[in-house]
Coordinates of C-alpha atoms in Angstrom, one line a residue:
Chain A
M117 CA -33.0 -47.0 -28.6
L118 CA -35.8 -47.4 -31.1
I119 CA -35.1 -44.0 -32.5
K120 CA -31.4 -44.8 -32.9
K121 CA -32.2 -47.9 -34.8
C122 CA -34.6 -46.0 -37.0
I123 CA -31.9 -43.4 -37.8
A124 CA -29.5 -46.3 -38.6
G125 CA -32.1 -47.4 -41.2
D126 CA -33.3 -50.5 -39.4
R127 CA -36.5 -51.3 -41.3
G128 CA -37.9 -53.4 -38.4
A129 CA -37.5 -50.5 -36.0
Q130 CA -39.1 -48.1 -38.5
L131 CA -42.1 -50.4 -38.7
A132 CA -42.3 -50.6 -34.9
L133 CA -42.2 -46.8 -34.7
Y134 CA -44.9 -46.6 -37.3
N135 CA -47.1 -49.1 -35.6
L136 CA -46.7 -47.2 -32.3
F137 CA -47.7 -43.8 -33.6
S138 CA -49.8 -44.3 -36.7
P139 CA -53.1 -45.1 -35.0
T140 CA -53.0 -41.8 -33.0
M141 CA -51.5 -39.8 -35.9
L142 CA -54.2 -41.0 -38.3
I143 CA -56.8 -39.3 -36.0
V144 CA -54.7 -36.1 -36.1
C145 CA -54.7 -36.3 -39.9
L146 CA -58.4 -37.0 -40.0
R147 CA -59.1 -33.8 -38.1
Y148 CA -57.3 -31.8 -40.8
A149 CA -58.4 -33.7 -43.8
N150 CA -61.7 -33.8 -45.7
D151 CA -61.9 -37.5 -45.8
R152 CA -60.0 -40.7 -44.9
Q153 CA -58.2 -41.0 -48.2
E154 CA -56.7 -37.5 -47.7
A155 CA -55.8 -38.3 -44.1
E156 CA -53.9 -41.4 -45.1
D157 CA -52.1 -39.4 -47.8
I158 CA -51.0 -36.9 -45.1
L159 CA -50.1 -39.7 -42.8
Q160 CA -47.8 -41.4 -45.2
E161 CA -46.2 -38.1 -46.3
G162 CA -45.7 -37.2 -42.6
F163 CA -44.1 -40.5 -41.7
I164 CA -41.7 -40.2 -44.6
K165 CA -40.6 -36.8 -43.3
I166 CA -40.3 -38.1 -39.8
F167 CA -37.9 -40.9 -40.9
V168 CA -35.9 -38.6 -43.1
A169 CA -35.6 -35.9 -40.4
L170 CA -35.3 -38.2 -37.4
H171 CA -31.6 -37.5 -36.8
Q172 CA -32.6 -33.9 -36.2
Y173 CA -34.8 -34.7 -33.2
K174 CA -32.9 -33.2 -30.2
N175 CA -34.7 -35.0 -27.3
I176 CA -36.2 -31.7 -26.4
G177 CA -39.9 -32.2 -25.5
S178 CA -41.8 -35.4 -26.0
F179 CA -41.1 -37.4 -29.1
E180 CA -44.8 -37.8 -29.7
G181 CA -45.1 -34.0 -29.7
W182 CA -42.4 -33.8 -32.3
V183 CA -44.1 -36.4 -34.5
R184 CA -47.4 -34.7 -34.1
K185 CA -45.9 -31.3 -35.1
I186 CA -44.5 -32.8 -38.3
M187 CA -47.9 -34.4 -39.0
V188 CA -49.7 -31.1 -38.5
N189 CA -47.2 -29.2 -40.6
T190 CA -47.6 -31.7 -43.4
A191 CA -51.3 -31.4 -43.2
L192 CA -51.1 -27.6 -43.4
Q193 CA -48.7 -27.7 -46.3
R194 CA -50.9 -30.1 -48.2
I195 CA -54.1 -28.1 -47.6
R196 CA -52.4 -24.8 -48.5
K197 CA -51.5 -26.3 -51.9
K198 CA -55.2 -27.0 -52.5
A199 CA -56.7 -23.8 -51.4
T200 CA -55.7 -20.4 -50.3
L201 CA -56.4 -19.5 -46.7
R202 CA -56.1 -15.8 -47.0
P203 CA -59.7 -14.9 -48.1
I204 CA -62.1 -15.0 -45.3
Y205 CA -64.9 -17.4 -45.9
A206 CA -68.4 -16.1 -45.8
L207 CA -70.3 -17.5 -42.9
E208 CA -74.0 -17.9 -42.5
T209 CA -75.1 -15.8 -39.6
V210 CA -75.9 -18.0 -36.7
E211 CA -79.2 -16.5 -35.7
E212 CA -79.8 -18.3 -32.5
S213 CA -77.4 -19.2 -29.8
L214 CA -77.8 -22.8 -29.3
F215 CA -77.8 -24.3 -25.9
L216 CA -75.3 -27.1 -25.5
N217 CA -74.6 -29.2 -22.5
N218 CA -72.3 -32.0 -21.6
T219 CA -75.0 -34.5 -21.7
A220 CA -75.9 -33.7 -25.3
I221 CA -72.2 -34.0 -26.3
T222 CA -71.7 -37.3 -24.8
N223 CA -74.7 -38.6 -26.7
L224 CA -72.6 -38.3 -29.8
S225 CA -69.8 -40.7 -30.3
A226 CA -66.2 -39.4 -30.5
K227 CA -66.2 -40.5 -34.1
E228 CA -69.3 -38.5 -34.9
L229 CA -67.6 -35.5 -33.4
L230 CA -64.5 -36.1 -35.5
Y231 CA -66.8 -36.2 -38.5
L232 CA -68.3 -32.9 -37.6
V233 CA -64.8 -31.3 -37.4
Q234 CA -64.1 -32.7 -40.9
K235 CA -67.3 -31.0 -42.1
L236 CA -66.0 -27.5 -41.2
P237 CA -64.9 -25.3 -44.1
T238 CA -61.2 -25.7 -44.6
A239 CA -60.1 -22.3 -43.1
Y240 CA -62.2 -22.8 -40.0
R241 CA -61.1 -26.4 -39.6
M242 CA -57.5 -25.3 -39.7
V243 CA -57.9 -22.6 -37.0
F244 CA -60.1 -24.8 -34.8
N245 CA -57.7 -27.7 -34.9
L246 CA -54.6 -25.6 -34.3
Y247 CA -56.2 -23.7 -31.4
V248 CA -58.2 -26.4 -29.7
F249 CA -56.0 -29.5 -30.3
E250 CA -52.5 -28.2 -30.9
G251 CA -52.8 -25.4 -28.3
Y252 CA -51.4 -22.6 -30.6
K253 CA -52.1 -19.0 -29.8
H254 CA -53.8 -16.8 -32.4
K255 CA -50.6 -15.1 -33.1
E256 CA -48.9 -18.4 -33.9
I257 CA -51.8 -19.5 -36.0
A258 CA -51.7 -16.3 -38.0
Q259 CA -48.1 -16.9 -38.8
L260 CA -48.5 -20.5 -39.7
L261 CA -51.4 -19.8 -42.0
S262 CA -50.2 -16.4 -43.3
I263 CA -53.4 -14.7 -42.1
T264 CA -54.0 -11.9 -39.6
E265 CA -54.5 -12.5 -35.9
G266 CA -58.0 -11.0 -36.3
T267 CA -58.9 -13.5 -39.0
S268 CA -57.7 -16.3 -36.8
K269 CA -60.0 -15.2 -34.0
S270 CA -62.9 -14.7 -36.3
N271 CA -62.4 -18.1 -37.9
L272 CA -62.3 -19.8 -34.5
S273 CA -65.5 -18.1 -33.4
D274 CA -67.3 -19.1 -36.6
A275 CA -66.0 -22.6 -36.4
R276 CA -67.5 -23.0 -32.9
N277 CA -70.8 -21.6 -34.1
I278 CA -70.9 -24.0 -37.0
L279 CA -70.1 -26.9 -34.7
Q280 CA -72.9 -26.0 -32.3
K281 CA -75.2 -25.9 -35.2
L282 CA -74.1 -29.2 -36.6
I283 CA -74.3 -30.9 -33.2
T284 CA -77.9 -29.6 -32.8
S285 CA -78.8 -31.0 -36.2
Q286 CA -77.2 -34.3 -35.4
L287 CA -79.1 -34.5 -32.1
K288 CA -82.4 -33.7 -33.9
I289 CA -81.8 -36.4 -36.4
A290 CA -80.9 -38.9 -33.6
K291 CA -84.2 -38.1 -31.9
Chain B
M148 CA -68.3 -17.7 -23.9
N149 CA -68.1 -20.3 -21.2
N150 CA -70.3 -22.5 -23.4
L151 CA -67.8 -22.1 -26.3
N152 CA -64.9 -23.1 -24.1
D153 CA -66.8 -26.2 -23.2
I154 CA -67.1 -27.1 -26.8
D155 CA -63.4 -26.8 -27.2
K156 CA -62.8 -29.0 -24.2
L157 CA -65.4 -31.6 -25.0
F158 CA -64.2 -32.0 -28.6
K159 CA -60.6 -32.3 -27.4
N160 CA -61.4 -34.8 -24.7
A161 CA -63.6 -36.9 -27.0
I162 CA -61.4 -37.0 -30.0
E163 CA -57.9 -37.0 -28.5
P164 CA -58.0 -40.6 -27.1
L165 CA -59.2 -42.0 -30.4
Q166 CA -57.0 -44.4 -32.3
E167 CA -57.6 -46.0 -35.7
Q168 CA -55.4 -48.3 -37.8
P169 CA -54.5 -47.0 -41.2
S170 CA -54.7 -49.2 -44.2
E171 CA -51.9 -51.5 -45.1
Q172 CA -51.3 -49.4 -48.2
V173 CA -49.9 -46.5 -46.1
W174 CA -46.9 -48.4 -44.7
Q175 CA -46.2 -50.0 -48.1
T176 CA -46.0 -46.5 -49.6
V177 CA -43.8 -45.2 -46.7
E178 CA -41.5 -48.2 -47.0
S179 CA -41.0 -47.8 -50.8
A180 CA -40.4 -44.1 -50.4
L181 CA -37.8 -44.8 -47.7
D182 CA -36.1 -47.3 -50.1
Q183 CA -36.0 -44.6 -52.7
K184 CA -34.7 -42.0 -50.2
N185 CA -31.9 -44.4 -49.1
A186 CA -30.9 -44.8 -52.8
E187 CA -30.9 -41.0 -53.2
N188 CA -28.9 -40.5 -50.0
Y189 CA -26.4 -43.1 -51.2
K190 CA -26.1 -41.3 -54.5
R191 CA -25.8 -37.9 -52.9
K192 CA -23.1 -39.2 -50.5
F193 CA -20.9 -40.5 -53.3
I194 CA -21.6 -37.8 -55.9
L195 CA -18.6 -35.8 -54.8
F196 CA -16.3 -38.8 -54.9
K197 CA -17.8 -39.7 -58.3
R198 CA -17.0 -36.2 -59.6
I199 CA -13.4 -36.3 -58.2
S200 CA -12.9 -39.7 -59.7
L201 CA -14.2 -38.5 -63.0
A202 CA -11.9 -35.5 -63.0
L203 CA -8.9 -37.6 -62.0
S204 CA -9.8 -40.2 -64.6
I205 CA -9.9 -37.6 -67.4
L206 CA -6.5 -36.2 -66.2
L207 CA -5.0 -39.7 -66.1
I208 CA -6.3 -40.5 -69.6
L209 CA -4.8 -37.3 -70.9
I210 CA -1.5 -38.1 -69.3
G211 CA -1.6 -41.6 -70.7
V212 CA -2.4 -40.4 -74.2
Y213 CA 0.3 -37.9 -74.0
E214 CA 2.9 -40.3 -72.8
L215 CA 2.0 -42.9 -75.4
T216 CA 2.2 -40.4 -78.3
N217 CA 5.4 -38.9 -77.1
Q218 CA 7.2 -42.0 -76.0
N219 CA 9.7 -42.0 -78.9
K220 CA 10.3 -38.3 -78.6
T221 CA 11.0 -38.1 -74.9
E222 CA 14.5 -39.4 -75.0
K223 CA 15.5 -37.1 -77.8
N224 CA 13.9 -34.1 -76.1
N225 CA 15.8 -34.6 -72.9
I226 CA 19.3 -34.9 -74.3
T227 CA 21.8 -32.2 -73.6
L228 CA 25.2 -32.1 -75.3
V229 CA 28.0 -30.6 -73.4
Q230 CA 31.5 -30.0 -74.3
P231 CA 33.9 -32.2 -72.4
N232 CA 36.1 -30.2 -70.0
N233 CA 39.3 -31.6 -71.2
I234 CA 38.8 -30.6 -74.8
P235 CA 39.3 -26.9 -75.5
L236 CA 37.3 -25.5 -78.3
H237 CA 39.0 -22.3 -78.9
Q238 CA 37.8 -21.1 -75.5
N239 CA 34.2 -21.5 -76.6
K240 CA 31.4 -23.6 -75.3
L241 CA 29.2 -25.8 -77.3
S242 CA 26.0 -26.4 -75.5
V243 CA 22.8 -27.3 -77.1
E244 CA 19.7 -27.8 -75.1
K245 CA 16.5 -29.1 -76.5
K246 CA 16.2 -27.4 -79.8
Q247 CA 16.1 -23.8 -78.5
K248 CA 19.3 -22.6 -76.9
N249 CA 21.6 -20.2 -78.7
Y250 CA 25.2 -21.0 -78.9
S251 CA 28.4 -19.8 -80.4
T252 CA 31.6 -21.5 -81.1
H253 CA 34.4 -19.7 -82.8
K254 CA 34.3 -16.3 -81.2
N255 CA 32.5 -13.7 -83.4
I256 CA 32.4 -16.1 -86.2
L257 CA 29.5 -18.5 -85.7
S258 CA 26.3 -17.4 -84.3
A259 CA 23.2 -19.6 -84.6
N260 CA 19.8 -19.2 -83.2
K261 CA 18.8 -22.7 -83.9
G262 CA 20.3 -25.6 -85.6
I263 CA 20.6 -29.3 -85.8
A264 CA 23.4 -31.7 -86.0
T265 CA 22.5 -35.3 -85.8
M266 CA 24.5 -38.3 -85.2
L267 CA 22.7 -41.3 -86.6
H268 CA 23.5 -44.9 -87.0
N269 CA 24.1 -44.7 -90.6
K270 CA 26.8 -43.5 -92.9
I271 CA 25.4 -40.4 -94.3
I272 CA 26.8 -37.0 -94.0
S273 CA 24.6 -34.2 -95.2
V274 CA 24.4 -30.5 -95.2
G275 CA 21.1 -29.1 -96.4
S276 CA 20.3 -30.7 -99.7
H277 CA 23.8 -32.2 -100.0
K278 CA 24.0 -35.8 -98.8
E279 CA 27.0 -37.9 -99.2
I280 CA 27.4 -41.4 -97.8
I281 CA 30.8 -41.8 -96.5
P282 CA 32.5 -44.0 -93.9
I283 CA 33.5 -42.1 -90.8
K284 CA 36.4 -42.9 -88.7
N285 CA 37.6 -41.8 -85.3
N286 CA 38.5 -38.3 -86.4
S287 CA 36.4 -35.8 -88.2
T288 CA 38.8 -34.9 -91.0
E289 CA 36.8 -36.6 -93.7
I290 CA 33.6 -35.0 -92.5
S291 CA 35.0 -31.6 -92.6
S292 CA 36.5 -32.0 -96.0
T293 CA 33.2 -33.2 -97.3
I294 CA 31.4 -30.3 -95.9
N295 CA 34.0 -28.0 -97.1
S296 CA 33.2 -29.1 -100.6
I297 CA 29.7 -27.9 -100.5
E298 CA 29.1 -24.8 -102.5
K299 CA 29.6 -21.6 -100.6
N300 CA 26.2 -20.2 -101.6
E301 CA 24.3 -23.0 -100.0
W302 CA 25.5 -22.1 -96.6
N303 CA 23.7 -18.9 -96.8
A304 CA 20.7 -20.1 -98.8
I305 CA 19.7 -23.0 -96.8
A306 CA 17.7 -22.1 -93.8
E307 CA 18.1 -25.3 -91.9
K308 CA 21.0 -27.6 -92.4
E309 CA 21.6 -30.9 -91.0
I310 CA 25.0 -32.5 -90.3
S311 CA 24.6 -36.2 -89.9
F312 CA 27.4 -38.5 -89.2
N313 CA 28.0 -41.8 -87.6
N314 CA 31.1 -43.1 -86.1
T315 CA 30.8 -46.8 -86.5
N316 CA 33.9 -47.5 -84.5
S317 CA 32.8 -45.7 -81.4
I318 CA 29.1 -44.8 -81.2
S319 CA 26.8 -47.1 -79.6
H320 CA 24.0 -47.5 -82.0
Q321 CA 21.5 -46.5 -79.3
K322 CA 23.0 -43.1 -78.7
L323 CA 21.6 -40.2 -80.4
A324 CA 22.5 -36.6 -80.1
T325 CA 20.9 -33.6 -81.7
I326 CA 22.3 -30.2 -82.4
K327 CA 20.1 -27.9 -84.4
L328 CA 21.6 -25.2 -86.5
N329 CA 19.6 -22.6 -88.1
N330 CA 19.9 -19.1 -89.5
Y331 CA 23.6 -19.1 -90.0
S332 CA 25.6 -16.0 -90.2
L333 CA 29.2 -16.7 -90.6
P334 CA 32.1 -16.0 -92.9
I335 CA 32.3 -18.8 -95.4
V336 CA 36.0 -19.0 -95.0
H337 CA 35.7 -20.6 -91.7
Q338 CA 33.2 -23.3 -92.6
A339 CA 35.4 -26.3 -92.4
E340 CA 37.2 -25.2 -89.3
I341 CA 33.9 -24.5 -87.5
I342 CA 32.5 -27.8 -88.5
N343 CA 35.6 -29.5 -87.3
Q344 CA 35.3 -27.7 -84.1
I345 CA 31.7 -28.7 -83.7
I346 CA 32.1 -32.3 -84.6
Q347 CA 35.4 -33.0 -82.9
P348 CA 34.4 -32.7 -79.3
V349 CA 31.3 -34.5 -80.0
T350 CA 33.0 -37.5 -81.5
F351 CA 35.6 -37.4 -78.8
Q352 CA 32.9 -37.3 -76.2
I353 CA 31.2 -40.3 -77.6
N354 CA 34.5 -42.2 -77.7
K355 CA 35.3 -41.4 -74.2
S356 CA 32.1 -42.0 -72.3
N357 CA 28.5 -42.4 -73.3
S358 CA 27.4 -41.4 -69.9
S359 CA 29.2 -38.1 -69.9
L360 CA 27.7 -37.3 -73.3
I361 CA 24.1 -37.6 -72.4
H362 CA 22.7 -35.8 -69.4
R363 CA 19.1 -35.6 -68.2
K364 CA 18.4 -32.0 -67.7
K365 CA 17.8 -31.3 -64.1
F366 CA 14.5 -29.5 -63.4
Q367 CA 14.6 -26.4 -61.3
P368 CA 11.3 -25.6 -59.5
Q369 CA 9.6 -22.6 -61.0
L370 CA 7.3 -20.0 -59.5
S371 CA 5.0 -17.9 -61.5
V372 CA 2.2 -15.4 -61.0
T373 CA -0.8 -14.8 -63.2
A374 CA -3.1 -11.9 -63.2
F375 CA -6.4 -12.8 -64.8
V376 CA -10.0 -11.7 -65.3
A377 CA -12.8 -14.3 -66.0
P378 CA -16.3 -13.6 -67.2
Q379 CA -18.5 -16.5 -66.1
I380 CA -21.9 -18.0 -66.4
T381 CA -23.4 -18.9 -63.0
Q382 CA -26.4 -21.1 -62.2
Y383 CA -27.9 -22.3 -59.0
N384 CA -29.1 -25.8 -58.1
L385 CA -32.0 -25.1 -55.8
K386 CA -33.4 -27.6 -53.3
T387 CA -35.8 -27.5 -50.4
N388 CA -34.1 -27.8 -47.1
P389 CA -35.1 -31.1 -45.4
A390 CA -34.0 -29.7 -42.0
I391 CA -36.6 -26.9 -42.2
I392 CA -40.2 -28.0 -42.1
V393 CA -42.6 -25.1 -42.5
P394 CA -46.1 -25.1 -44.1
Y395 CA -45.2 -22.7 -46.8
Q396 CA -41.9 -24.3 -47.8
T397 CA -43.0 -25.5 -51.2
Q398 CA -44.5 -22.2 -52.1
V399 CA -41.3 -20.3 -51.2
Y400 CA -39.3 -22.8 -53.2
Q401 CA -41.5 -22.4 -56.3
Q402 CA -41.6 -18.6 -55.9
I403 CA -37.8 -18.3 -55.8
E404 CA -37.3 -20.8 -58.7
E405 CA -39.8 -18.9 -60.8
E406 CA -38.5 -15.4 -60.0
E407 CA -34.8 -16.1 -60.2
K408 CA -34.7 -18.3 -63.3
Q409 CA -32.9 -15.6 -65.3
L410 CA -29.2 -16.3 -65.9
P411 CA -27.1 -14.3 -63.4
S412 CA -24.2 -12.4 -64.8
S413 CA -20.9 -12.7 -63.0
F414 CA -17.2 -12.3 -63.3
S415 CA -14.1 -13.0 -61.2
A416 CA -10.6 -11.5 -61.2
G417 CA -7.5 -12.0 -59.3
L418 CA -4.0 -13.4 -59.0
S419 CA -2.9 -17.0 -59.1
L420 CA 0.4 -18.3 -58.0
T421 CA 1.8 -21.5 -59.6
Y422 CA 4.6 -23.5 -58.2
K423 CA 5.9 -26.0 -60.7
F424 CA 7.8 -28.6 -58.6
T425 CA 8.5 -31.0 -61.3
K426 CA 8.7 -30.6 -65.1
K427 CA 5.1 -31.7 -65.3
W428 CA 3.4 -31.3 -61.9
S429 CA 2.4 -28.1 -60.4
V430 CA 0.3 -26.7 -57.5
Q431 CA -1.6 -23.6 -57.9
T432 CA -3.2 -21.2 -55.4
G433 CA -4.0 -17.5 -55.3
I434 CA -6.8 -15.1 -54.4
N435 CA -9.6 -13.8 -56.5
F436 CA -12.7 -11.7 -56.2
S437 CA -16.0 -12.8 -57.7
S438 CA -19.2 -10.9 -58.1
T439 CA -22.6 -12.4 -59.2
V440 CA -25.6 -10.3 -60.0
I441 CA -29.0 -12.1 -60.1
D442 CA -32.0 -10.3 -61.5
I443 CA -35.2 -11.1 -59.6
N444 CA -38.6 -10.7 -61.1
P445 CA -41.3 -8.6 -59.3
S446 CA -43.1 -10.6 -56.6
I447 CA -45.4 -10.4 -53.6
I448 CA -44.0 -10.6 -50.1
Y449 CA -46.0 -11.2 -46.9
A450 CA -45.6 -10.0 -43.4
S451 CA -44.7 -12.4 -40.7
A452 CA -43.0 -12.4 -37.3
D453 CA -39.3 -12.1 -37.4
G454 CA -37.0 -13.7 -34.8
N455 CA -37.6 -10.9 -32.3
G456 CA -41.4 -11.1 -32.5
A457 CA -41.7 -7.9 -34.6
V458 CA -44.0 -8.2 -37.7
K459 CA -42.1 -7.3 -40.9
Y460 CA -42.3 -8.2 -44.5
R461 CA -40.2 -11.3 -45.4
Y462 CA -38.4 -11.2 -48.7
N463 CA -37.2 -14.7 -49.7
V464 CA -34.4 -15.1 -52.2
S465 CA -32.2 -18.1 -53.2
S466 CA -29.4 -16.9 -50.9
G467 CA -31.6 -16.4 -47.8
Y468 CA -34.2 -14.0 -46.6
V469 CA -34.5 -10.4 -45.4
Y470 CA -37.1 -8.9 -43.1
V471 CA -37.9 -5.4 -44.2
L472 CA -40.2 -2.7 -43.1
P473 CA -40.8 0.2 -45.5
A474 CA -41.5 3.5 -44.0
F475 CA -45.0 3.7 -45.6
S476 CA -46.0 0.4 -44.0
S477 CA -44.9 0.9 -40.4
N478 CA -47.4 -1.3 -38.7
P479 CA -48.2 -4.4 -40.8
K480 CA -50.2 -7.3 -39.6
I481 CA -49.2 -10.9 -40.2
G482 CA -50.4 -11.9 -43.6
D483 CA -50.3 -8.4 -45.1
S484 CA -48.7 -8.2 -48.5
L485 CA -46.6 -5.8 -50.5
F486 CA -45.3 -5.8 -54.1
T487 CA -41.7 -5.7 -55.0
T488 CA -40.4 -4.4 -58.4
S489 CA -37.6 -6.1 -60.2
A490 CA -34.7 -6.6 -57.9
K491 CA -30.9 -6.8 -58.3
H492 CA -29.3 -9.3 -56.0
T493 CA -25.5 -9.1 -55.8
L494 CA -23.3 -11.6 -54.1
Q495 CA -19.5 -11.0 -53.7
Y496 CA -16.9 -13.5 -52.5
I497 CA -13.2 -13.7 -52.0
N498 CA -12.1 -17.1 -53.3
I499 CA -8.9 -19.0 -52.5
P500 CA -8.4 -22.0 -54.8
V501 CA -5.9 -24.8 -54.4
T502 CA -5.4 -27.0 -57.5
M503 CA -3.0 -29.6 -58.7
G504 CA -2.1 -29.6 -62.4
Y505 CA -0.2 -31.8 -64.9
T506 CA 1.5 -30.0 -67.7
F507 CA 2.2 -31.3 -71.2
Q508 CA 3.8 -29.4 -74.0
K509 CA 2.3 -29.1 -77.4
Q510 CA 4.7 -27.2 -79.6
K511 CA 4.8 -23.8 -77.9
F512 CA 1.7 -24.3 -75.9
A513 CA 1.9 -25.6 -72.3
I514 CA -1.4 -27.3 -71.5
T515 CA -2.2 -28.0 -67.8
P516 CA -5.4 -29.8 -66.8
G517 CA -6.1 -29.3 -63.1
V518 CA -8.4 -30.3 -60.3
G519 CA -8.8 -28.8 -56.9
I520 CA -11.0 -27.1 -54.3
G521 CA -11.8 -23.5 -53.6
F522 CA -12.7 -21.7 -50.3
N523 CA -15.2 -18.9 -50.8
F524 CA -15.6 -16.1 -48.2
L525 CA -18.6 -13.8 -48.5
T526 CA -17.7 -10.1 -48.6
S527 CA -21.0 -8.6 -49.5
G528 CA -24.6 -9.6 -50.2
L529 CA -27.0 -6.9 -51.3
I530 CA -30.6 -6.7 -52.7
E531 CA -31.7 -3.5 -54.4
T532 CA -35.4 -3.2 -55.0
N533 CA -38.5 -1.1 -54.6
F534 CA -41.4 -1.9 -52.4
E535 CA -44.8 -0.6 -53.2
N536 CA -48.5 -0.9 -52.3
S537 CA -51.4 0.6 -54.1
S538 CA -50.4 4.2 -53.5
Q539 CA -46.8 4.4 -52.3
R540 CA -43.4 3.2 -53.3
E541 CA -40.0 3.1 -51.6
S542 CA -36.6 2.2 -52.8
E543 CA -34.5 -0.1 -50.6
T544 CA -31.0 -1.6 -50.5
L545 CA -31.0 -4.5 -48.2
S546 CA -27.7 -5.9 -46.9
N547 CA -28.7 -7.9 -43.8
I548 CA -29.5 -11.2 -45.6
E549 CA -30.2 -13.9 -43.1
G550 CA -29.8 -17.6 -43.9
L551 CA -26.7 -17.0 -45.9
R552 CA -23.4 -18.7 -44.9
K553 CA -20.3 -16.7 -44.6
S554 CA -18.4 -19.2 -46.6
Y555 CA -18.7 -22.3 -48.8
I556 CA -16.5 -24.7 -50.6
N557 CA -16.4 -25.6 -54.2
M558 CA -14.7 -28.0 -56.5
L559 CA -12.7 -26.8 -59.5
L560 CA -11.9 -28.4 -62.8
S561 CA -9.7 -26.4 -65.2
V562 CA -7.5 -26.6 -68.3
N563 CA -4.9 -23.9 -68.4
V564 CA -3.2 -23.1 -71.7
Q565 CA -0.1 -21.0 -71.8
Y566 CA 1.6 -19.4 -74.8
P567 CA 5.0 -17.8 -74.2
I568 CA 5.6 -14.4 -75.6
S569 CA 9.0 -14.0 -73.9
N570 CA 11.3 -16.0 -71.6
K571 CA 9.4 -14.8 -68.6
V572 CA 6.0 -13.7 -69.8
S573 CA 3.2 -15.9 -71.2
L574 CA -0.4 -15.5 -72.2
S575 CA -2.7 -17.6 -70.1
F576 CA -6.2 -18.9 -71.0
T577 CA -8.1 -21.2 -68.6
P578 CA -11.6 -22.6 -69.2
L579 CA -12.8 -23.7 -65.8
Y580 CA -15.8 -25.3 -64.2
N581 CA -16.6 -25.1 -60.6
F582 CA -19.5 -26.3 -58.5
A583 CA -20.4 -25.9 -54.8
I584 CA -19.9 -28.9 -52.6
N585 CA -22.0 -27.4 -49.8
S586 CA -24.9 -25.0 -49.9
I587 CA -24.4 -21.2 -49.6
N588 CA -27.3 -21.2 -47.1
K589 CA -27.7 -21.9 -43.4
N590 CA -31.0 -22.5 -41.7
N591 CA -32.8 -21.4 -44.8
I592 CA -36.0 -22.8 -46.4
V593 CA -34.2 -23.5 -49.6
Q594 CA -30.6 -24.5 -50.3
S595 CA -28.6 -23.1 -53.2
F596 CA -25.7 -24.8 -54.8
P597 CA -24.0 -22.4 -57.3
Y598 CA -22.1 -23.8 -60.3
S599 CA -20.3 -21.8 -63.0
F600 CA -18.4 -22.0 -66.2
A601 CA -15.8 -19.4 -66.8
I602 CA -12.9 -18.5 -69.2
A603 CA -10.1 -16.8 -67.4
A604 CA -7.7 -14.8 -69.5
G605 CA -4.5 -13.4 -68.1
I606 CA -0.8 -12.8 -68.2
M607 CA 1.7 -15.0 -66.5
Y608 CA 5.1 -13.8 -65.2
Q609 CA 7.6 -16.5 -64.4
F610 CA 10.2 -15.8 -61.6
K611 CA 13.6 -17.3 -62.2

């Protein structure tokens, strides 16, 4: 019903839809963006696309999933404009395998973890987000980012290593 | 590995439930963008109607101007003089139709290609340079005697002669009839007799009945066929497709726009059939073949998965896209790239137009502005190019363009100009502008709307 009203151009309904999804979608955008400003830019661009293309939503799958997909695509499109994803980023060799347990993780707040994701180099951040949060396979990620499947796997592995390292650093600072 | 999977899960579980309110500024920007989009949608929705309205307005203005400037001539042009049935004219017919019909009166004596005899509401009788003002009565004796007094040589010397008379006793001052006489060739001895014969039935006719004198010429519907060829300049309006949301959409759009910015060369040729159902209104249809050749600059194409899951190189063009796999690159990985050389992209359509036209005559020229729609059916779409990597090169002709509709509709605006070279054959020139109403693409990243300006030149044959 809300969707139908939005399609009809009811501004009140559009605002209600925005209020319903924007807090969750801002987090999605924050995961892909470098900072909050960029995340809000992605969010507003994504919502414009959602309202324009709303009549194309076919009631297949969850509506939130559809909204999230558009938001992710908008983020990828924006980031691709800024930097090429094809070159493989050089990664510092992670010399030691850091031990990480659940207790250590829970000592960091969710927002701090989100901050760590944002600190990942762009190419790794994209692959990590698409794989871990959006549930894409490496083949799909490769197609979305116009990279090879091997690069996708390699980037994911590097992203995990960097996150481990960052978490350790954060914990050390906290102590 | 287990440890790494835990990282994935723990990040996901920690971050996913998070929510955060965006700043007020975000909704304000969204709202103002939506207002703008609404305005654009409104404009887009009515742009077709605007264009049709504009075309019809121009047509109506042209009609209006024509009608106003020719208001006084219309009545004169439509008058036909006929010989009354009850008045024999030495077994001959006198029939003059709108300045151009041949007629003969006295057998083998008078032949005239063109001529004019005018009955006016004055008391002048004139032949060529001779003018005498005389009173005219019910018979034409005085007229003939006057004309007979004109020097013989003048009959031959004067190219166009006018015979004007007025029967004040019988002619309604509103009635006007015209007979044009030109290029006489007749024995002088019969001048007076002929003039009598010409004038007599006319004066009688007027006396008898005004309505039987003046007849509106009844129009017979006409069918004609025109064979034409039309070189044309074609361009494409390119837009991103709002229905397709992919991360690389903008890049593809920019790449196509950059690579296909050269002017395509194109032409069309065919037959058009015109059915003129009134003196001025006609409907036109036909069939023509059009071919457009677009030159594409060299570019880089990337491998991606096609619809069947196979990894191939995707070549994007304004009309659609093609997945291609050169023999030298049999097993590409997603993201691999290839170079293409300059490419030649050919699109061929069969077009069936339906237009409505309004004709007005300007001396010998028949000018017909028209407006209508055309239905375009794709017959062939080809891309000829070379693919190359650092060491190998392969030439390809690609015909399986995806994302290209089998048909599209366009609007037509035209101005047809005809010049008769015989009774049945005319030369035809038609400047015409057409533009696509819908995109030539389907489910493609970009949408192309072709528009073109052409000048069709042809020969028209009119069936009787």
